Coordinates of N, CA and C in Angstrom, one line a residue:
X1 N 132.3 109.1 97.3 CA 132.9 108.4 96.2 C 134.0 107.5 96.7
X2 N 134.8 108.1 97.4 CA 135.6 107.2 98.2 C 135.2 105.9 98.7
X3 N 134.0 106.0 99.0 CA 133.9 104.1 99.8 C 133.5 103.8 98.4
X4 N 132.7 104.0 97.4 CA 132.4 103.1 96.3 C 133.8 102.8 95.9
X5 N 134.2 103.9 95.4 CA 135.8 103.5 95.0 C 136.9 102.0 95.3
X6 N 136.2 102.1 97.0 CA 137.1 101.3 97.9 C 136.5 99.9 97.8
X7 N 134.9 99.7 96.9 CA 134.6 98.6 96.5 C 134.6 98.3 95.2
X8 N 135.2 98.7 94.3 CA 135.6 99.1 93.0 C 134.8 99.3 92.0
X9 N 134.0 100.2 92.7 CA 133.0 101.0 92.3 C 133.8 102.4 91.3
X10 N 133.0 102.6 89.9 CA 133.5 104.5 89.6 C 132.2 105.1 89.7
X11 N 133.1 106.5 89.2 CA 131.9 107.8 88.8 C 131.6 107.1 87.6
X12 N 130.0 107.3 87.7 CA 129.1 106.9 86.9 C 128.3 105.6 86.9
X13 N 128.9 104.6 87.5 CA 128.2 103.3 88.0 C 126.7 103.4 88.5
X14 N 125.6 102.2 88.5 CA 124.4 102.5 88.8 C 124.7 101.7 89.8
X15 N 124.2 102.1 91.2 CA 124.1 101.6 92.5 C 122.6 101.2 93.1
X16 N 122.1 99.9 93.5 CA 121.0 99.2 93.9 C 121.4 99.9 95.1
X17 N 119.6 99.5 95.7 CA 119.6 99.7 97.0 C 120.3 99.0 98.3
X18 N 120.4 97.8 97.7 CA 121.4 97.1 98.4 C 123.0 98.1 98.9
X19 N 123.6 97.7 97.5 CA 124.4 98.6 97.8 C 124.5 99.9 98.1
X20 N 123.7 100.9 97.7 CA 123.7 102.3 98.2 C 123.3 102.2 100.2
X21 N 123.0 101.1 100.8 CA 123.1 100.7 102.1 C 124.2 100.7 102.8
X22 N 124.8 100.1 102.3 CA 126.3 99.4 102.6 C 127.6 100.7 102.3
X23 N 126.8 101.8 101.5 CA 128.0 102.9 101.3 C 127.3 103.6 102.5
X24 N 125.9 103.8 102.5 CA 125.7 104.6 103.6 C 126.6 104.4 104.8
X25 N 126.0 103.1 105.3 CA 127.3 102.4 106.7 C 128.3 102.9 106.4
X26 N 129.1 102.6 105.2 CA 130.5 103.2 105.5 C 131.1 104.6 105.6
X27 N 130.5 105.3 104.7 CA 129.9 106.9 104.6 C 130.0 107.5 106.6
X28 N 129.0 106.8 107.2 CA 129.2 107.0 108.3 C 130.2 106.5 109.4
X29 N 130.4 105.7 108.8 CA 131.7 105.4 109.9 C 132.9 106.3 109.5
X30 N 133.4 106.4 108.3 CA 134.3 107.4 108.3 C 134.1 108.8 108.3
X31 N 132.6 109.2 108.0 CA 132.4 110.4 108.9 C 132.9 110.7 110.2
X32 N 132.0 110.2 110.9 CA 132.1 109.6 112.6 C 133.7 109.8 112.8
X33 N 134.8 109.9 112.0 CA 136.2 110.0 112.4 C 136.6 111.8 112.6
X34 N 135.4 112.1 112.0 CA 136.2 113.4 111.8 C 134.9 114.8 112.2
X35 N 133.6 114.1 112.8 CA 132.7 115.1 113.0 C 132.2 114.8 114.3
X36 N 132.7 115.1 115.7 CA 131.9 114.6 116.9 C 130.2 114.9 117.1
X37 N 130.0 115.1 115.9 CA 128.5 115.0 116.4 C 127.7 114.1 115.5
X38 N 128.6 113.3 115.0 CA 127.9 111.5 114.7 C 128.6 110.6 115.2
X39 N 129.2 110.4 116.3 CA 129.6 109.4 117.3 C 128.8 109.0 117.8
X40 N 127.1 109.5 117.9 CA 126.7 109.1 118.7 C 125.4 107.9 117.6
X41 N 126.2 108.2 116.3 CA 125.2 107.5 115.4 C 125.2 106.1 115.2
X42 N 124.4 105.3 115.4 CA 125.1 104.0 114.8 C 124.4 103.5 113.5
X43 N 124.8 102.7 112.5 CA 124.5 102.2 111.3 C 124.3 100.5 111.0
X44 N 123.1 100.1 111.3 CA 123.2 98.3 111.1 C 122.2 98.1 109.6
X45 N 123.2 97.2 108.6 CA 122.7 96.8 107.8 C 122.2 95.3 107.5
X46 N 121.1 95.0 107.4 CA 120.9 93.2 106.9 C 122.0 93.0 106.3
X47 N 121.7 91.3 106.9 CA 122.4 90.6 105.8 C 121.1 89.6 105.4
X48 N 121.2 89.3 104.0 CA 120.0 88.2 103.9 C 118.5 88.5 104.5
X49 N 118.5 89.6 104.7 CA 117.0 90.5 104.6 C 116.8 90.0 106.2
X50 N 117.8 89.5 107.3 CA 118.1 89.3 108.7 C 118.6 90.2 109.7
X51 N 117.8 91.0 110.4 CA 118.4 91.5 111.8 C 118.6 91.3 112.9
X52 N 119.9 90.7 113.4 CA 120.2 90.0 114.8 C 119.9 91.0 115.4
X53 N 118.7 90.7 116.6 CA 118.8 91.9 117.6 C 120.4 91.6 118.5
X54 N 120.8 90.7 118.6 CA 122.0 90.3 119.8 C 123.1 91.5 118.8
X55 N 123.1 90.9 117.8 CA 124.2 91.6 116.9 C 124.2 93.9 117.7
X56 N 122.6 94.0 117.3 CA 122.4 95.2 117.1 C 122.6 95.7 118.7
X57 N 122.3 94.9 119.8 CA 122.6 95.3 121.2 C 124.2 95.2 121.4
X58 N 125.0 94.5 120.5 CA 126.4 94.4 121.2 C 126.6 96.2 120.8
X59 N 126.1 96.6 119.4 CA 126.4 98.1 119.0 C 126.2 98.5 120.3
X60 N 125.2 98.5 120.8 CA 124.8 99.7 121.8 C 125.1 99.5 123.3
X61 N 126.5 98.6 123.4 CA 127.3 98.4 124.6 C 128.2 99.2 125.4
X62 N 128.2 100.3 124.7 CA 129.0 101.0 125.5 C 128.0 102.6 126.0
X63 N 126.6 102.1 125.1 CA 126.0 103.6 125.6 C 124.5 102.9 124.9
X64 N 123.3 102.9 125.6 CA 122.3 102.3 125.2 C 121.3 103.4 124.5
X65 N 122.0 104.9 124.3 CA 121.3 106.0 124.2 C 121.5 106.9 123.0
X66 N 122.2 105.5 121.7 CA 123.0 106.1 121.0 C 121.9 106.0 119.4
X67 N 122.1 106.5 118.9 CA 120.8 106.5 117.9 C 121.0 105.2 116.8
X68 N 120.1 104.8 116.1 CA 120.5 104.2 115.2 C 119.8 104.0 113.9
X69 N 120.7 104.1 112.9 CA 119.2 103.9 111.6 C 119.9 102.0 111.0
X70 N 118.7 101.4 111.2 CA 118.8 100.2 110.5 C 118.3 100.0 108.9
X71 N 118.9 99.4 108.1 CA 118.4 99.1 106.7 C 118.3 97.9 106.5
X72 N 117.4 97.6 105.8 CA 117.1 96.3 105.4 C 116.7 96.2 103.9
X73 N 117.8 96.1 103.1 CA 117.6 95.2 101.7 C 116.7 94.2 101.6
X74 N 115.8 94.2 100.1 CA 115.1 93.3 100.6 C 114.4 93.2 98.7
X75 N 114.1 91.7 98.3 CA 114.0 92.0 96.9 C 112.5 91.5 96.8
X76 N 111.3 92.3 96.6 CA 109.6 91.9 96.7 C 109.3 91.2 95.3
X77 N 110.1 90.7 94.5 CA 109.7 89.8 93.6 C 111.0 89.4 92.5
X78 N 110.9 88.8 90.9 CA 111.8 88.3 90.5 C 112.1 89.5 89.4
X79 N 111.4 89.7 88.4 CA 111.7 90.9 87.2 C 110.4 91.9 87.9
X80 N 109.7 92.1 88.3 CA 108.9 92.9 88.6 C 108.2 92.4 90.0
X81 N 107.4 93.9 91.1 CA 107.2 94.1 91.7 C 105.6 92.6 91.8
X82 N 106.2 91.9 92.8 CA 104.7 90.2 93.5 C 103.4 91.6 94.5
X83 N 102.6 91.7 93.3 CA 101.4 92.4 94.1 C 101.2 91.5 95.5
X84 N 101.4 90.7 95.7 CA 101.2 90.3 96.8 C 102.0 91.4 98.4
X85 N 102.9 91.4 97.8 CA 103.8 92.2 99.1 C 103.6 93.8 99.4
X86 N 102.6 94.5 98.3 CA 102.1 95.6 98.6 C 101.5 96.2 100.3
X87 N 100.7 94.9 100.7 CA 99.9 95.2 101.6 C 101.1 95.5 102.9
X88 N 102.4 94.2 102.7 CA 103.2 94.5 103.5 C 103.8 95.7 103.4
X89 N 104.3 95.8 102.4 CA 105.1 96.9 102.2 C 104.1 98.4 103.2
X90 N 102.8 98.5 102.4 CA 102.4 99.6 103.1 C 102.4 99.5 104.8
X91 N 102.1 98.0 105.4 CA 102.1 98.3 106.6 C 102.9 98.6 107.2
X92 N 104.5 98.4 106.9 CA 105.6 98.6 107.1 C 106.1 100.1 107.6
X93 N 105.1 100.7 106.8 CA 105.6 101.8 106.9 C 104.7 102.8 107.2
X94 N 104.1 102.1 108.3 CA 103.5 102.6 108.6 C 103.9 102.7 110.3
X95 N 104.6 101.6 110.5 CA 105.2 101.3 111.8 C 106.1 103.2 112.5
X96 N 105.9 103.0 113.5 CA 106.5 104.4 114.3 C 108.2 105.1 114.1
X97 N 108.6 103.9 113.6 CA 110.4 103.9 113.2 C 110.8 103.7 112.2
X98 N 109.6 103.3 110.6 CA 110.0 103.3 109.6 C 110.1 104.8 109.4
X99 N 111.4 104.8 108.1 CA 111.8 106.3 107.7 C 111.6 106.4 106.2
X100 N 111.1 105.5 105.7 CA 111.2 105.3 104.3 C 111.6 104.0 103.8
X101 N 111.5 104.1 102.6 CA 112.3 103.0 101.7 C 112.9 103.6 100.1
X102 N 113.9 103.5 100.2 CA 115.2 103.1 99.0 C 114.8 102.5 98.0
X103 N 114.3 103.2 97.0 CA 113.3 102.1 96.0 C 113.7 103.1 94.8
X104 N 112.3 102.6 94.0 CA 112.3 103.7 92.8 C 111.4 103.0 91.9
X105 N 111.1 103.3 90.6 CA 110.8 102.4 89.1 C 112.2 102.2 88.3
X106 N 112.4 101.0 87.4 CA 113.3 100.4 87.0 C 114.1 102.1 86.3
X107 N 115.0 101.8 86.3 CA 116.3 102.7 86.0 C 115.7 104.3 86.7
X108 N 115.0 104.6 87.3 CA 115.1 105.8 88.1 C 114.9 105.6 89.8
X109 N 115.6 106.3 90.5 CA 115.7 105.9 91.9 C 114.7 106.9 92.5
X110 N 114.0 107.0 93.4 CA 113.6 107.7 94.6 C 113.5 107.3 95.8
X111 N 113.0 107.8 96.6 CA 113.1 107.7 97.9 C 111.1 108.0 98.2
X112 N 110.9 107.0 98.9 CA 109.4 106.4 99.4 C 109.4 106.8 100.7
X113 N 108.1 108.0 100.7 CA 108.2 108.1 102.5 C 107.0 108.0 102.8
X114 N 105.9 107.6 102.1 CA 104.4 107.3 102.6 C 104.0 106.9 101.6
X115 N 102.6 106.5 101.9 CA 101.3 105.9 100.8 C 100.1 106.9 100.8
X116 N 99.0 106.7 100.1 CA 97.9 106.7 100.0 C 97.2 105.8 99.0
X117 N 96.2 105.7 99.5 CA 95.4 104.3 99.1 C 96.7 103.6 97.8
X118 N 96.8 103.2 97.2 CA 97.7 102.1 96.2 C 98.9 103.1 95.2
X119 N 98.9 104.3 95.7 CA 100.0 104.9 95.6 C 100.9 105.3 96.6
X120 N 102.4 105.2 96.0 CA 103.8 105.4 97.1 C 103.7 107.3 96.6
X121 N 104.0 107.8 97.9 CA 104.4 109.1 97.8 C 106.1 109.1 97.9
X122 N 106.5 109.5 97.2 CA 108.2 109.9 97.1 C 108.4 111.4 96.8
X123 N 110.0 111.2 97.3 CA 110.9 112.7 97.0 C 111.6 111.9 95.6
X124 N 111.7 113.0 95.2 CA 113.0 112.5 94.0 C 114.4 112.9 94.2
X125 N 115.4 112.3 94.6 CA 117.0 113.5 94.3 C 117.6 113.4 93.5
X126 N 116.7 113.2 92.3 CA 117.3 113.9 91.0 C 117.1 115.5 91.0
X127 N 116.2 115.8 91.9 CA 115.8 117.5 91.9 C 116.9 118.2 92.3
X128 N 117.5 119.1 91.6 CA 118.9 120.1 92.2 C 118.1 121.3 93.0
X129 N 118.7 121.8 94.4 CA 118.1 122.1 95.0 C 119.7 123.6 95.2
X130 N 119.8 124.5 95.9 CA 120.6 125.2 96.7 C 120.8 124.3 98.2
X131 N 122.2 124.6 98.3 CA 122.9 124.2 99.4 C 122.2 124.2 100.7
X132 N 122.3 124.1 101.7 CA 121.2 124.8 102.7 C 122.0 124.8 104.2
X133 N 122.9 125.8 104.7 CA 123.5 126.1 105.4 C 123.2 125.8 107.0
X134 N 123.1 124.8 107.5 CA 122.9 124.4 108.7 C 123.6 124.2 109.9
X135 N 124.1 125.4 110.3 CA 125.3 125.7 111.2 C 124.4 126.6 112.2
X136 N 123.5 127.8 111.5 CA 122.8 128.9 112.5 C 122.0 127.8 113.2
X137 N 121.6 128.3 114.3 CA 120.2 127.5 115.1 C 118.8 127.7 114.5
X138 N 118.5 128.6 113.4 CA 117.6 128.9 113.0 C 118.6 129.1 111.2
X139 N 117.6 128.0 110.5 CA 118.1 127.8 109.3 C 116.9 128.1 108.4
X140 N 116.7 128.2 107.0 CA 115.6 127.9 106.2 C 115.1 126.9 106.1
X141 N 114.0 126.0 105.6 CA 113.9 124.9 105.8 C 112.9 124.4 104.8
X142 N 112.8 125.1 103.7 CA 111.8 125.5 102.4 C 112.0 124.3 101.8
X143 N 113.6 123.7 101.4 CA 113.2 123.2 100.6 C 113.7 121.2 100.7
X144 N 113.3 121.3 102.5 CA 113.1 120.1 102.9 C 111.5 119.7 102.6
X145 N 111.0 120.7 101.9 CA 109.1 120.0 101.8 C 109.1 120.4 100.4
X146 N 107.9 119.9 100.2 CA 107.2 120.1 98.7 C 106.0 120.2 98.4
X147 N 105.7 121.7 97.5 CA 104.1 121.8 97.2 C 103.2 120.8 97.2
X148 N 103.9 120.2 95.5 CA 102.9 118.9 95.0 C 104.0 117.9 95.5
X149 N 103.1 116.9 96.3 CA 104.2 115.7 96.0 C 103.8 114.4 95.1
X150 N 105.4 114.1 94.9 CA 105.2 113.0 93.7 C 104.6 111.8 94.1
X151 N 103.7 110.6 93.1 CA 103.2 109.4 93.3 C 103.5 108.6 92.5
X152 N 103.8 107.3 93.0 CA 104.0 106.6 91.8 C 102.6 104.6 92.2
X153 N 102.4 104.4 91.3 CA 101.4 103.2 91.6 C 102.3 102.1 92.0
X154 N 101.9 101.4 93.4 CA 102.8 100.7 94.0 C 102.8 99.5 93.1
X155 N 102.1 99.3 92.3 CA 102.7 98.1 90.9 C 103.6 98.0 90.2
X156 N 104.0 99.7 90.1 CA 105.3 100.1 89.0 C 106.7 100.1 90.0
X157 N 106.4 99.8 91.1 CA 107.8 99.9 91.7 C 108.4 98.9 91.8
X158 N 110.0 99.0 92.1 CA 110.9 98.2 91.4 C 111.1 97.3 92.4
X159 N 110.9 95.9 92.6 CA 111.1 94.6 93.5 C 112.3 95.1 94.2
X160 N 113.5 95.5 93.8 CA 114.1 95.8 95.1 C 114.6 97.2 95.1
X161 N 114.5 97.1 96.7 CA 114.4 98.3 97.8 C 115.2 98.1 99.3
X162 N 115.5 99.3 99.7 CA 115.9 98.8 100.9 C 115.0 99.8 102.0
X163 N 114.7 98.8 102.7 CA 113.7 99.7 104.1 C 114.3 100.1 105.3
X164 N 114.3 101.4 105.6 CA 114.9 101.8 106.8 C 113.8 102.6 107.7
X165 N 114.9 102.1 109.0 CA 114.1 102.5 110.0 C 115.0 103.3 111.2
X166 N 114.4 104.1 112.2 CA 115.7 105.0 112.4 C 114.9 105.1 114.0
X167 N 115.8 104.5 115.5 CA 115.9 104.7 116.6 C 116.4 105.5 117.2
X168 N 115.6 105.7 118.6 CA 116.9 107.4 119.0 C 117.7 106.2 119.8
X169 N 116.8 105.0 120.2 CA 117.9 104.9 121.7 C 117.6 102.8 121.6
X170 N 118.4 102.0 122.4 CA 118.5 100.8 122.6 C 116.8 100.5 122.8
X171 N 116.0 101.3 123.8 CA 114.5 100.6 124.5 C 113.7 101.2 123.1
X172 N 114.1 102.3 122.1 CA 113.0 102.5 120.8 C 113.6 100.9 119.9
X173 N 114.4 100.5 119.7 CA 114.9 99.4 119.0 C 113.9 98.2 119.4
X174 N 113.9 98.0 120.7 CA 113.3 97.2 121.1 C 111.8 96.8 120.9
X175 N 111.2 98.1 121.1 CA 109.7 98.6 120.2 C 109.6 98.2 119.3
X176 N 110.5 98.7 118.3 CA 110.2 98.2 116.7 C 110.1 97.1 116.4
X177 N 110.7 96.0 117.3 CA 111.2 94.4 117.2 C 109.2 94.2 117.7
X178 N 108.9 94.9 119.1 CA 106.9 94.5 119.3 C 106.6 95.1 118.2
X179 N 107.0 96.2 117.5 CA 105.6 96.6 116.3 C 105.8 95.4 115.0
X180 N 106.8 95.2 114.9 CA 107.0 94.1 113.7 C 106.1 93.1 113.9
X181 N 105.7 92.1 114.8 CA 105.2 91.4 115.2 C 104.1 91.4 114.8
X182 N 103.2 91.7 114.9 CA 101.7 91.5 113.8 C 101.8 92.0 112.4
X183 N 103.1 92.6 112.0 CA 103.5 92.6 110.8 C 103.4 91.0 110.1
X184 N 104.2 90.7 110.5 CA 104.8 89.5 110.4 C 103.4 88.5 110.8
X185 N 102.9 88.4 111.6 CA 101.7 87.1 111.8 C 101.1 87.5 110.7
X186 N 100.6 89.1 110.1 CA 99.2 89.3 109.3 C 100.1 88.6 107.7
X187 N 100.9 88.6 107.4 CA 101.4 88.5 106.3 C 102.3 86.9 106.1
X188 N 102.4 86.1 107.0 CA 103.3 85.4 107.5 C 103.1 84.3 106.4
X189 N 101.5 84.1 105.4 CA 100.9 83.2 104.8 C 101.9 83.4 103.3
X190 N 101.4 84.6 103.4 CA 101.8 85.0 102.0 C 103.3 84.8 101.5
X191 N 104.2 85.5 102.4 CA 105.7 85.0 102.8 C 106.2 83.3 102.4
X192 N 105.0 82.8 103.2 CA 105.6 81.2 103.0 C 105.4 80.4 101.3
X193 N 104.5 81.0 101.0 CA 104.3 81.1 99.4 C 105.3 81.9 98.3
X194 N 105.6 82.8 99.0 CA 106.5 83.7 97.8 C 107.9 84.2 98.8
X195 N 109.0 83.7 99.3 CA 109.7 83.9 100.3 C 110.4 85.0 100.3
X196 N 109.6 86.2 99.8 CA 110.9 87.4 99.5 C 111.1 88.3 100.9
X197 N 110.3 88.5 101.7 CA 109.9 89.2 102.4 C 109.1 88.6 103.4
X198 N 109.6 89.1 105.2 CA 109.0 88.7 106.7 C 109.5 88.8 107.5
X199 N 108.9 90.0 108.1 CA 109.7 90.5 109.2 C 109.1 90.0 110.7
X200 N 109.8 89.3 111.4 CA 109.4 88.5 112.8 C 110.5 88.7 113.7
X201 N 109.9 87.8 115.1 CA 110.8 88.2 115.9 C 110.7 86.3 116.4
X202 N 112.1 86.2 116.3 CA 112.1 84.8 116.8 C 113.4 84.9 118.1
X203 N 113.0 84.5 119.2 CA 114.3 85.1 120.4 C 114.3 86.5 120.1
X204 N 115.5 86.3 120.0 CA 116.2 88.0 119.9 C 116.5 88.2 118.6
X205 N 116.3 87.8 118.0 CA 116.8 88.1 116.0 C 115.3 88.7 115.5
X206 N 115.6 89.4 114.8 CA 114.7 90.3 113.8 C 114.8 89.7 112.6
X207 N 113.8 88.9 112.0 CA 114.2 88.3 110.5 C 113.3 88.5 109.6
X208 N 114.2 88.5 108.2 CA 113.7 88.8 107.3 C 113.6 87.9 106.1
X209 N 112.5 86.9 105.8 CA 112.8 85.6 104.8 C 112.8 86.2 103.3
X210 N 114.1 85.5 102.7 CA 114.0 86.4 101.0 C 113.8 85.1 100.2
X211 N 114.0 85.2 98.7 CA 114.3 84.1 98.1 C 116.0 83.7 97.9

């Protein structure tokens, strides 16, 4: 609550994906002050649906072995979800280093961690759960999974989302920049028609075209 706060954010505000990105980053950096065992984390967020790889290597200058989760905000149409970007969306996440996406249906949030055929599989955290004490080396771990899991039709989801993806080290970063790549050719048409979404590799920059 403190970094919303610090963007003059209160309790009770609705937070986009966008912005729930940008508290994560900070969330972590001020963690990172007070828990040596996320120092070794790093946090890059788009800007303009753009990832400078140059940007994302100066992070990992002092240690190329340091983990990182990248997010990318990104808005797949204007009042509702351009069927067109479905196909991307699924291949996206289909890639080795996607972790999900930051999404939901209009006024409810979830969290997207797979497909099947033209439905998103999500977690919800609106579900109240017990604490889960992760200090022993051997913890419970019940209720990181789920019986049934939830679906929702990738038509009903909400144009914007933010997509993340999560590296252990500088040479997995690098990967992700080759897997994007026929991302980006197979879809490159559609993009130039509806500009919300396109992920390429031009030099060293990771980009993302929006409207």
């Amino acid at each position: 609550m403190e970094q919303a706060q610090a963007q003059g954010h209160h309790p009770g505000d609705w937070f986009g994906p966008s912005q729930v990105a940008t508290l994560v980053r900070g969330c972590v950096e001020q963690a990172k002050r007070e828990y040596e065992a996320l120092q070794s984390l790093l946090v890059y967020v788009a800007h303009d649906c753009t990832v400078y790889a140059g940007d994302v290597e100066q992070l990992y200058r002092d240690n190329p072995e340091q983990a990182l989760v990248v997010l990318v905000p990104v808005r797949l149409g204007s009042e509702s979800l351009n069927p067109i970007y479905i196909p991307c969306v699924k291949s996206l996440m289909t890639l080795d280093y996607c972790v999900g996406i930051i999404g939901g249906k209009p006024k409810h949030s979830v969290y997207f961690v797979g497909f099947q055929d033209n439905q998103l599989l999500h977690l919800d955290p609106h579900y109240c759960q017990s604490v889960v004490d992760m200090t022993p080396n051997s913890f419970d771990i019940k209720s990181y999974h789920c019986r049934t899991p939830r679906k929702l039709l990738a038509e009903r989801m909400d144009p914007s989302c933010t997509i993340g993806f999560y590296c252990r080290n500088l040479e997995e970063f690098q990967r992700l920049q080759e897997q994007a790549k026929p991302v980006s050719h197979t879809y490159s048409w559609a993009c130039s028609i509806y500009p919300f979404l396109l992920l390429t590799i031009v030099d060293t920059i990771l980009v993302g075209s929006h409207l």
